[in-house]
mmCIF file of C-alpha atoms in Angstrom:
data_model
loop_
_atom_site.group_PDB
_atom_site.id
_atom_site.type_symbol
_atom_site.label_atom_id
_atom_site.label_comp_id
_atom_site.label_asym_id
_atom_site.label_seq_id
_atom_site.Cartn_x
_atom_site.Cartn_y
_atom_site.Cartn_z
ATOM 1 C CA GLY A 243 -15.059 -6.800 54.873
ATOM 2 C CA TYR A 244 -17.674 -8.898 53.135
ATOM 3 C CA ILE A 245 -20.902 -8.730 51.102
ATOM 4 C CA GLN A 246 -23.381 -11.348 50.353
ATOM 5 C CA ALA A 247 -26.428 -11.489 48.043
ATOM 6 C CA GLU A 248 -28.941 -14.169 47.378
ATOM 7 C CA VAL A 249 -32.200 -14.771 45.759
ATOM 8 C CA SER A 250 -34.699 -17.607 46.504
ATOM 9 C CA ARG A 251 -37.584 -19.024 44.445
ATOM 10 C CA TRP A 252 -39.326 -22.453 44.166
ATOM 11 C CA GLY A 253 -37.033 -23.860 46.887
ATOM 12 C CA PHE A 254 -33.865 -22.848 45.075
ATOM 13 C CA THR A 255 -31.365 -20.316 46.460
ATOM 14 C CA LEU A 256 -28.618 -18.720 44.349
ATOM 15 C CA GLY A 257 -26.107 -16.499 45.887
ATOM 16 C CA VAL A 258 -22.702 -14.900 45.855
ATOM 17 C CA PHE A 259 -20.363 -14.121 48.679
ATOM 18 C CA GLY A 260 -17.448 -11.727 48.492
ATOM 19 C CA LEU A 261 -14.640 -11.056 50.922
ATOM 20 C CA HIS A 262 -11.813 -8.411 50.951
ATOM 21 C CA GLN A 263 -8.772 -8.277 53.388
ATOM 22 C CA PHE A 264 -7.986 -4.887 54.820
ATOM 23 C CA GLY A 265 -4.406 -4.633 56.184
ATOM 24 C CA THR A 266 -1.774 -7.443 56.371
ATOM 25 C CA ALA A 267 -2.099 -10.935 57.783
ATOM 26 C CA ARG A 268 1.059 -12.632 59.199
ATOM 27 C CA SER A 269 1.524 -16.283 60.292
ATOM 28 C CA ASN A 270 4.531 -18.137 61.695
ATOM 29 C CA SER A 271 4.104 -20.885 59.133
ATOM 30 C CA PHE A 272 5.162 -21.787 55.625
ATOM 31 C CA SER A 273 1.920 -20.534 54.141
ATOM 32 C CA VAL A 274 -1.471 -18.995 54.835
ATOM 33 C CA GLY A 275 -3.434 -21.102 52.461
ATOM 34 C CA GLU A 276 -6.811 -22.720 53.412
ATOM 35 C CA GLY A 277 -5.619 -25.903 51.874
ATOM 36 C CA GLY A 278 -2.511 -26.442 54.152
ATOM 37 C CA GLY A 279 0.426 -24.526 55.557
ATOM 38 C CA GLY A 280 -0.067 -26.030 59.061
ATOM 39 C CA GLY A 281 3.677 -26.669 59.388
ATOM 40 C CA ALA A 282 5.745 -24.336 61.621
ATOM 41 C CA GLY A 283 9.310 -25.508 60.909
ATOM 42 C CA GLY A 284 11.740 -28.308 61.048
ATOM 43 C CA PHE A 285 15.360 -29.332 60.754
ATOM 44 C CA GLY A 286 17.205 -30.272 57.568
ATOM 45 C CA THR A 287 20.414 -30.721 55.707
ATOM 46 C CA ALA A 288 21.347 -29.426 52.163
ATOM 47 C CA PHE A 289 24.015 -30.507 49.915
ATOM 48 C CA ALA A 290 25.768 -28.069 47.720
ATOM 49 C CA SER A 291 28.540 -27.457 45.247
ATOM 50 C CA ILE A 292 30.640 -24.530 46.572
ATOM 51 C CA ILE A 293 33.310 -22.512 44.861
ATOM 52 C CA ASN A 294 36.465 -23.219 46.796
ATOM 53 C CA PRO A 295 37.389 -20.021 48.811
ATOM 54 C CA PHE A 296 40.724 -21.475 49.726
ATOM 55 C CA PRO A 297 43.938 -21.197 47.633
ATOM 56 C CA PHE A 298 44.369 -24.922 47.572
ATOM 57 C CA GLY A 299 42.191 -27.887 46.463
ATOM 58 C CA PRO A 300 39.883 -28.199 43.597
ATOM 59 C CA PRO A 301 37.950 -25.238 42.180
ATOM 60 C CA VAL A 302 34.677 -26.549 43.334
ATOM 61 C CA ILE A 303 34.216 -28.597 46.552
ATOM 62 C CA SER A 304 31.235 -30.357 47.918
ATOM 63 C CA GLY A 305 29.748 -29.430 51.198
ATOM 64 C CA SER A 306 26.569 -29.566 53.390
ATOM 65 C CA ILE A 307 24.537 -26.979 55.423
ATOM 66 C CA SER A 308 22.286 -28.169 58.241
ATOM 67 C CA GLY A 309 20.182 -26.069 60.664
ATOM 68 C CA GLY A 310 16.739 -25.495 62.130
ATOM 69 C CA VAL A 311 13.967 -23.698 60.166
ATOM 70 C CA SER A 312 11.569 -20.998 61.467
ATOM 71 C CA PRO A 313 9.185 -19.701 58.731
ATOM 72 C CA HIS A 314 7.096 -16.428 58.610
ATOM 73 C CA SER A 315 4.498 -15.813 55.864
ATOM 74 C CA THR A 316 2.915 -12.501 55.084
ATOM 75 C CA GLN A 317 -0.290 -12.034 53.211
ATOM 76 C CA ASP A 318 -0.858 -8.510 51.946
ATOM 77 C CA ARG A 319 -3.754 -9.232 49.542
ATOM 78 C CA PHE A 320 -6.637 -11.550 49.872
ATOM 79 C CA ASN A 321 -9.980 -11.608 47.955
ATOM 80 C CA GLU A 322 -12.498 -14.366 47.879
ATOM 81 C CA ILE A 323 -15.620 -14.875 45.809
ATOM 82 C CA ASP A 324 -17.914 -17.870 46.578
ATOM 83 C CA LEU A 325 -20.909 -18.967 44.282
ATOM 84 C CA PHE A 326 -23.520 -21.179 45.770
ATOM 85 C CA LEU A 327 -26.739 -22.903 44.727
ATOM 86 C CA SER A 328 -29.020 -24.857 46.890
ATOM 87 C CA TYR A 329 -32.360 -26.532 46.859
ATOM 88 C CA GLN A 330 -34.607 -27.105 49.978
ATOM 89 C CA ARG A 331 -37.571 -29.368 50.380
ATOM 90 C CA SER A 332 -39.548 -30.220 53.559
ATOM 91 C CA PHE A 333 -40.585 -33.747 54.590
ATOM 92 C CA GLY A 334 -42.859 -33.426 57.657
ATOM 93 C CA TRP A 335 -40.696 -31.929 60.347
ATOM 94 C CA VAL A 336 -37.394 -32.393 58.540
ATOM 95 C CA ASP A 337 -36.109 -29.741 55.982
ATOM 96 C CA VAL A 338 -33.500 -31.245 53.605
ATOM 97 C CA THR A 339 -31.170 -28.884 51.704
ATOM 98 C CA VAL A 340 -28.648 -29.932 49.087
ATOM 99 C CA GLY A 341 -26.161 -27.456 47.635
ATOM 100 C CA ASN A 342 -22.823 -26.754 46.031
ATOM 101 C CA ILE A 343 -20.315 -23.958 46.807
ATOM 102 C CA GLY A 344 -17.473 -22.862 44.570
ATOM 103 C CA PHE A 345 -14.658 -20.969 46.243
ATOM 104 C CA PHE A 346 -12.297 -18.718 44.277
ATOM 105 C CA LEU A 347 -9.311 -17.180 46.353
ATOM 106 C CA ASP A 348 -7.000 -14.546 45.195
ATOM 107 C CA ARG A 349 -4.012 -14.217 47.391
ATOM 108 C CA GLN A 350 -0.655 -12.492 47.383
ATOM 109 C CA ALA A 351 1.818 -13.742 49.936
ATOM 110 C CA VAL A 352 5.427 -14.508 50.446
ATOM 111 C CA THR A 353 7.525 -16.520 52.990
ATOM 112 C CA PHE A 354 10.701 -15.688 54.893
ATOM 113 C CA VAL A 355 12.822 -18.225 56.700
ATOM 114 C CA ASP A 356 14.932 -17.944 59.763
ATOM 115 C CA LEU A 357 17.696 -20.477 59.854
ATOM 116 C CA THR A 358 18.986 -21.294 63.330
ATOM 117 C CA ASN A 359 21.934 -23.346 64.643
ATOM 118 C CA LEU A 360 23.611 -23.318 61.232
ATOM 119 C CA ALA A 361 26.549 -25.663 60.588
ATOM 120 C CA VAL A 362 28.632 -26.182 57.439
ATOM 121 C CA SER A 363 30.510 -29.331 56.624
ATOM 122 C CA LEU A 364 33.205 -29.192 53.907
ATOM 123 C CA PHE A 365 35.053 -32.050 52.272
ATOM 124 C CA GLY A 366 32.807 -34.368 54.250
ATOM 125 C CA GLY A 367 34.317 -33.347 57.378
ATOM 126 C CA PRO A 368 32.489 -32.604 60.858
ATOM 127 C CA PRO A 369 29.948 -29.870 60.991
ATOM 128 C CA ILE A 370 31.411 -26.391 61.796
ATOM 129 C CA PRO A 371 28.866 -23.944 63.611
ATOM 130 C CA VAL A 372 28.661 -20.720 61.569
ATOM 131 C CA GLY A 373 25.692 -18.703 62.755
ATOM 132 C CA ASN A 374 22.344 -18.340 64.234
ATOM 133 C CA ALA A 375 19.035 -16.692 63.178
ATOM 134 C CA LEU A 376 19.959 -16.067 59.450
ATOM 135 C CA HIS A 377 17.218 -14.401 57.734
ATOM 136 C CA VAL A 378 16.618 -15.463 54.050
ATOM 137 C CA GLY A 379 13.950 -14.972 51.525
ATOM 138 C CA PRO A 380 11.357 -14.005 50.250
ATOM 139 C CA PHE A 381 10.253 -17.309 48.779
ATOM 140 C CA ARG A 382 7.113 -18.466 46.906
ATOM 141 C CA THR A 383 4.357 -19.849 48.975
ATOM 142 C CA VAL A 384 0.615 -20.815 48.478
ATOM 143 C CA GLU A 385 -1.295 -18.026 46.655
ATOM 144 C CA ASP A 386 -4.426 -18.468 44.570
ATOM 145 C CA GLU A 387 -6.721 -21.387 45.437
ATOM 146 C CA GLN A 388 -9.945 -22.977 44.237
ATOM 147 C CA PHE A 389 -12.294 -25.296 45.967
ATOM 148 C CA ASP A 390 -15.684 -26.972 45.214
ATOM 149 C CA ARG A 391 -17.813 -28.513 47.992
ATOM 150 C CA PHE A 392 -21.105 -30.257 47.844
ATOM 151 C CA TYR A 393 -23.250 -30.168 51.178
ATOM 152 C CA LEU A 394 -26.265 -31.755 52.639
ATOM 153 C CA THR A 395 -28.240 -30.041 55.446
ATOM 154 C CA LEU A 396 -30.856 -31.546 57.727
ATOM 155 C CA SER A 397 -32.891 -29.162 59.856
ATOM 156 C CA THR A 398 -36.224 -28.315 61.267
ATOM 157 C CA SER A 399 -38.277 -25.124 61.527
ATOM 158 C CA LYS A 400 -41.038 -26.672 63.710
ATOM 159 C CA ILE A 401 -39.520 -25.858 67.070
ATOM 160 C CA PRO A 402 -40.418 -22.394 68.284
ATOM 161 C CA HIS A 403 -37.565 -19.806 68.486
ATOM 162 C CA ILE A 404 -34.847 -22.721 67.914
ATOM 163 C CA GLN A 405 -33.560 -24.217 64.787
ATOM 164 C CA PRO A 406 -31.179 -27.191 64.899
ATOM 165 C CA LEU A 407 -29.043 -27.851 61.784
ATOM 166 C CA ILE A 408 -26.572 -30.562 60.845
ATOM 167 C CA THR A 409 -24.540 -30.185 57.611
ATOM 168 C CA TYR A 410 -21.852 -32.375 55.998
ATOM 169 C CA TYR A 411 -19.536 -30.767 53.410
ATOM 170 C CA GLN A 412 -17.625 -32.876 50.909
ATOM 171 C CA THR A 413 -14.636 -31.303 48.961
ATOM 172 C CA VAL A 414 -14.586 -32.420 45.389
ATOM 173 C CA VAL A 415 -12.010 -29.919 44.035
ATOM 174 C CA SER A 416 -8.953 -28.611 45.866
ATOM 175 C CA THR A 417 -6.289 -26.886 43.726
ATOM 176 C CA GLY A 418 -3.873 -23.897 44.224
ATOM 177 C CA SER A 419 -0.833 -22.144 42.890
ATOM 178 C CA ALA A 420 1.440 -23.681 45.515
ATOM 179 C CA PRO A 421 5.192 -24.044 44.825
ATOM 180 C CA GLN A 422 6.284 -27.680 44.378
ATOM 181 C CA THR A 423 9.439 -27.130 46.531
ATOM 182 C CA LEU A 424 9.964 -25.054 49.607
ATOM 183 C CA GLY A 425 12.787 -23.824 51.560
ATOM 184 C CA ALA A 426 15.803 -21.429 51.238
ATOM 185 C CA PRO A 427 17.799 -21.600 47.910
ATOM 186 C CA LEU A 428 21.459 -22.340 48.600
ATOM 187 C CA ALA A 429 22.661 -19.488 46.685
ATOM 188 C CA GLN A 430 21.172 -17.092 49.225
ATOM 189 C CA ILE A 431 22.401 -19.101 52.234
ATOM 190 C CA LEU A 432 25.885 -19.364 50.944
ATOM 191 C CA ASP A 433 26.049 -15.776 50.001
ATOM 192 C CA LYS A 434 24.874 -14.891 53.639
ATOM 193 C CA LEU A 435 27.529 -17.076 55.038
ATOM 194 C CA GLY A 436 30.297 -15.586 52.845
ATOM 195 C CA PHE A 437 30.732 -18.588 50.528
ATOM 196 C CA PRO A 438 30.441 -17.981 46.803
ATOM 197 C CA GLY A 439 27.920 -20.704 45.798
ATOM 198 C CA THR A 440 27.382 -22.017 42.280
ATOM 199 C CA GLY A 441 23.931 -20.386 42.199
ATOM 200 C CA LEU A 442 22.097 -23.724 41.910
ATOM 201 C CA PRO A 443 18.413 -23.248 42.776
ATOM 202 C CA THR A 444 18.597 -26.258 45.236
ATOM 203 C CA ILE A 445 16.065 -26.418 47.984
ATOM 204 C CA PRO A 446 17.672 -27.712 51.078
ATOM 205 C CA PHE A 447 14.988 -28.562 53.634
ATOM 206 C CA TYR A 448 12.095 -29.969 51.759
ATOM 207 C CA HIS A 449 11.098 -31.209 48.230
ATOM 208 C CA GLY A 450 7.330 -31.376 47.819
ATOM 209 C CA GLY A 451 4.072 -29.354 47.983
ATOM 210 C CA GLU A 452 2.923 -27.145 50.787
ATOM 211 C CA ARG A 453 -0.864 -27.690 50.354
ATOM 212 C CA ASN A 454 -3.012 -30.283 51.912
ATOM 213 C CA ASP A 455 -4.922 -31.256 48.778
ATOM 214 C CA GLU A 456 -6.746 -34.219 50.089
ATOM 215 C CA LEU A 457 -10.521 -34.275 49.131
ATOM 216 C CA GLY A 458 -11.840 -34.386 52.728
ATOM 217 C CA GLY A 459 -14.886 -33.375 54.322
ATOM 218 C CA TYR A 460 -16.349 -31.998 57.530
ATOM 219 C CA LEU A 461 -19.419 -32.228 59.689
ATOM 220 C CA GLU A 462 -21.080 -29.155 61.321
ATOM 221 C CA GLY A 463 -23.787 -29.063 64.022
ATOM 222 C CA ARG A 464 -25.445 -25.666 64.562
ATOM 223 C CA LEU A 465 -28.146 -24.383 66.772
ATOM 224 C CA ARG A 466 -29.758 -20.989 66.029
ATOM 225 C CA GLY A 467 -32.131 -18.894 68.219
ATOM 226 C CA ASN A 468 -34.485 -16.300 67.279
ATOM 227 C CA PHE A 469 -36.129 -14.187 70.060
ATOM 228 C CA SER A 470 -38.068 -11.164 69.153
ATOM 229 C CA ILE A 471 -37.814 -8.493 71.845
ATOM 230 C CA THR A 472 -40.045 -5.931 69.975
ATOM 231 C CA GLU A 473 -41.084 -5.752 66.335
ATOM 232 C CA TRP A 474 -37.768 -3.709 65.786
ATOM 233 C CA LEU A 475 -35.322 -5.747 67.813
ATOM 234 C CA SER A 476 -34.370 -9.431 67.911
ATOM 235 C CA PHE A 477 -32.008 -11.420 70.046
ATOM 236 C CA ASN A 478 -30.415 -14.324 67.977
ATOM 237 C CA PRO A 479 -27.907 -16.570 69.837
ATOM 238 C CA GLN A 480 -26.035 -19.375 67.929
ATOM 239 C CA GLY A 481 -23.857 -22.264 68.706
ATOM 240 C CA VAL A 482 -21.543 -24.298 66.387
ATOM 241 C CA ILE A 483 -19.307 -27.344 66.618
ATOM 242 C CA SER A 484 -17.442 -28.911 63.847
ATOM 243 C CA ALA A 485 -15.445 -32.148 63.132
ATOM 244 C CA SER A 486 -12.968 -32.429 60.195
ATOM 245 C CA PHE A 487 -12.310 -35.444 58.023
ATOM 246 C CA HIS A 488 -8.959 -34.599 56.536
ATOM 247 C CA ASP A 489 -10.081 -31.283 54.869
ATOM 248 C CA ARG A 490 -8.170 -29.196 57.413
ATOM 249 C CA THR A 491 -4.716 -29.361 58.717
ATOM 250 C CA GLU A 492 -3.050 -29.155 62.181
ATOM 251 C CA PRO A 493 0.644 -28.582 63.160
ATOM 252 C CA ILE A 494 2.847 -31.385 64.528
ATOM 253 C CA ALA A 495 4.706 -30.429 67.650
ATOM 254 C CA ASN A 496 7.852 -32.518 66.918
ATOM 255 C CA PRO A 497 7.751 -33.563 63.331
ATOM 256 C CA THR A 498 9.941 -36.473 62.183
ATOM 257 C CA LYS A 499 9.236 -36.047 58.496
ATOM 258 C CA LYS A 500 10.062 -33.028 56.445
ATOM 259 C CA LYS A 501 6.557 -33.078 54.866
ATOM 260 C CA ASP A 502 5.081 -32.904 58.363
ATOM 261 C CA ALA A 503 7.334 -29.862 59.279
ATOM 262 C CA VAL A 504 6.127 -27.885 56.238
ATOM 263 C CA ARG A 505 2.556 -28.950 55.672
ATOM 264 C CA GLY A 506 1.419 -30.266 59.068
ATOM 265 C CA ARG A 507 -0.978 -33.139 58.887
ATOM 266 C CA SER A 508 -4.509 -33.515 57.760
ATOM 267 C CA LEU A 509 -6.982 -33.280 60.737
ATOM 268 C CA SER A 510 -9.300 -36.107 61.614
ATOM 269 C CA GLY A 511 -11.429 -35.176 64.673
ATOM 270 C CA PHE A 512 -13.100 -32.285 66.382
ATOM 271 C CA ASN A 513 -12.135 -28.921 64.958
ATOM 272 C CA VAL A 514 -13.672 -25.946 66.696
ATOM 273 C CA ALA A 515 -16.652 -24.976 68.966
ATOM 274 C CA GLN A 516 -18.100 -21.528 68.764
ATOM 275 C CA VAL A 517 -20.856 -19.383 70.232
ATOM 276 C CA GLY A 518 -22.179 -16.157 68.842
ATOM 277 C CA LEU A 519 -24.898 -13.571 69.116
ATOM 278 C CA ASP A 520 -26.635 -11.404 66.443
ATOM 279 C CA ILE A 521 -28.794 -8.445 67.441
ATOM 280 C CA PRO A 522 -30.858 -7.429 64.420
ATOM 281 C CA ILE A 523 -32.170 -3.921 64.649
ATOM 282 C CA ARG A 524 -34.829 -2.876 62.074
ATOM 283 C CA VAL A 525 -34.293 0.619 61.014
ATOM 284 C CA LEU A 526 -36.482 0.924 58.029
ATOM 285 C CA HIS A 527 -39.816 -0.880 56.929
ATOM 286 C CA LEU A 528 -41.546 0.124 53.768
ATOM 287 C CA VAL A 529 -44.921 -1.410 52.801
ATOM 288 C CA GLY A 530 -45.768 -1.718 49.144
ATOM 289 C CA PHE A 531 -42.082 -1.625 48.012
ATOM 290 C CA SER A 532 -42.535 -4.155 45.189
ATOM 291 C CA ASP A 533 -45.361 -5.197 43.048
ATOM 292 C CA VAL A 534 -43.427 -8.047 41.474
ATOM 293 C CA PRO A 535 -45.549 -11.286 41.865
ATOM 294 C CA CYS A 536 -42.630 -13.428 43.092
ATOM 295 C CA ALA A 537 -41.276 -11.070 45.635
ATOM 296 C CA PRO A 538 -42.664 -9.771 49.000
ATOM 297 C CA ALA A 539 -44.201 -6.275 48.971
ATOM 298 C CA ASP A 540 -42.305 -5.103 52.063
ATOM 299 C CA LEU A 541 -38.640 -3.773 52.301
ATOM 300 C CA ASN A 542 -36.866 -4.268 55.652
ATOM 301 C CA VAL A 543 -33.466 -2.902 56.390
ATOM 302 C CA TYR A 544 -31.510 -4.086 59.463
ATOM 303 C CA ILE A 545 -28.349 -3.005 61.254
ATOM 304 C CA THR A 546 -26.969 -6.104 63.111
ATOM 305 C CA PRO A 547 -24.207 -5.928 65.708
ATOM 306 C CA PHE A 548 -22.695 -9.342 66.127
ATOM 307 C CA GLY A 549 -19.862 -10.994 68.164
ATOM 308 C CA TRP A 550 -18.387 -14.504 68.211
ATOM 309 C CA TYR A 551 -16.156 -16.622 70.534
ATOM 310 C CA SER A 552 -14.303 -19.702 69.087
ATOM 311 C CA TYR A 553 -12.428 -22.395 70.972
ATOM 312 C CA HIS A 554 -10.169 -24.538 68.770
ATOM 313 C CA ILE A 555 -10.523 -28.175 69.946
ATOM 314 C CA SER A 556 -7.717 -29.313 67.703
ATOM 315 C CA ASP A 557 -4.232 -27.755 67.852
ATOM 316 C CA PRO A 558 -4.647 -24.397 66.004
ATOM 317 C CA THR A 559 -2.489 -23.515 63.017
ATOM 318 C CA PRO A 560 0.512 -21.227 63.803
ATOM 319 C CA SER A 561 -0.236 -17.773 64.875
ATOM 320 C CA THR A 562 -3.814 -18.596 65.683
ATOM 321 C CA ASP A 563 -5.073 -18.493 69.270
ATOM 322 C CA ARG A 564 -6.765 -21.407 70.732
ATOM 323 C CA ASN A 565 -9.348 -18.781 72.116
ATOM 324 C CA GLU A 566 -10.456 -16.155 69.647
ATOM 325 C CA PHE A 567 -13.013 -13.283 69.771
ATOM 326 C CA TRP A 568 -14.335 -11.243 66.855
ATOM 327 C CA GLY A 569 -17.216 -9.057 65.917
ATOM 328 C CA GLY A 570 -18.594 -6.417 63.690
ATOM 329 C CA VAL A 571 -21.798 -4.880 62.297
ATOM 330 C CA LYS A 572 -23.808 -6.010 59.252
ATOM 331 C CA LEU A 573 -26.176 -4.016 57.196
ATOM 332 C CA THR A 574 -28.910 -6.245 55.633
ATOM 333 C CA ALA A 575 -31.802 -5.416 53.272
ATOM 334 C CA THR A 576 -34.535 -8.021 52.435
ATOM 335 C CA PHE A 577 -37.393 -7.712 50.021
#
């Protein structure tokens, strides 16, 4: 669910956008963060000090654990507040808009990991298969995030019923409360396997951050239509295509580096193409609503059913379909 409010005067527009998640979101990846988490798993080896379970030998022995990794992240709280300020000025046929958006994301999420094809090596010996699909966790993952992006839009309002827009967004701030290490602590793995570990908080599969914190950008082309059927009903189709310059991530099918298995890689290329339709239905029109000099005198209230289709040109992140449909209804008041 979302709510947006904005006010415009002298070419400036100041606004706020709020979003709240209902229900639970799940992803077969290491995180659900906007700044990364495109990795869906990998393979690794961990070295551990293990309390010797045998009646002979030293009290503590060295060993290693190897296996495949299949992550599952659950997000049960997500709230977002965006603050934006823009300025628009027309130069003949061209409308130029410059602006800035600050994004503040409040997230609560955890990650579980399924370990497959596990093998343990003791005393430096050969790997011994010990189990499959071992479920460990929960572990920390990407939660709160903050972004700041400047943008520049070129458009025109001189074409009847159609408005083309092209916008470039540049990220200048990308931070988040991501853990610096990720994986399954050895104590949990050893306990599951029946070996009493020393309890060291070792991370076996990856040492590093989950987020893609590159200050990239993206380019978006948009085409808006506005066709009035009656004074109470409009038909507004839209089309969008966007290209990323390292501000998004994509998964890697066969990663060779642990970083790529956890984070994926930053995307450079086309991202998504979308088509949508808004049908604004005016349900209320009041004349003389306001006598404030800087505000229009009329109040208009619209109920707007909408629907969108999205095609992911790049490889979508885990648990995201290449073809997606969504829709809803908006209530809008303008005055």
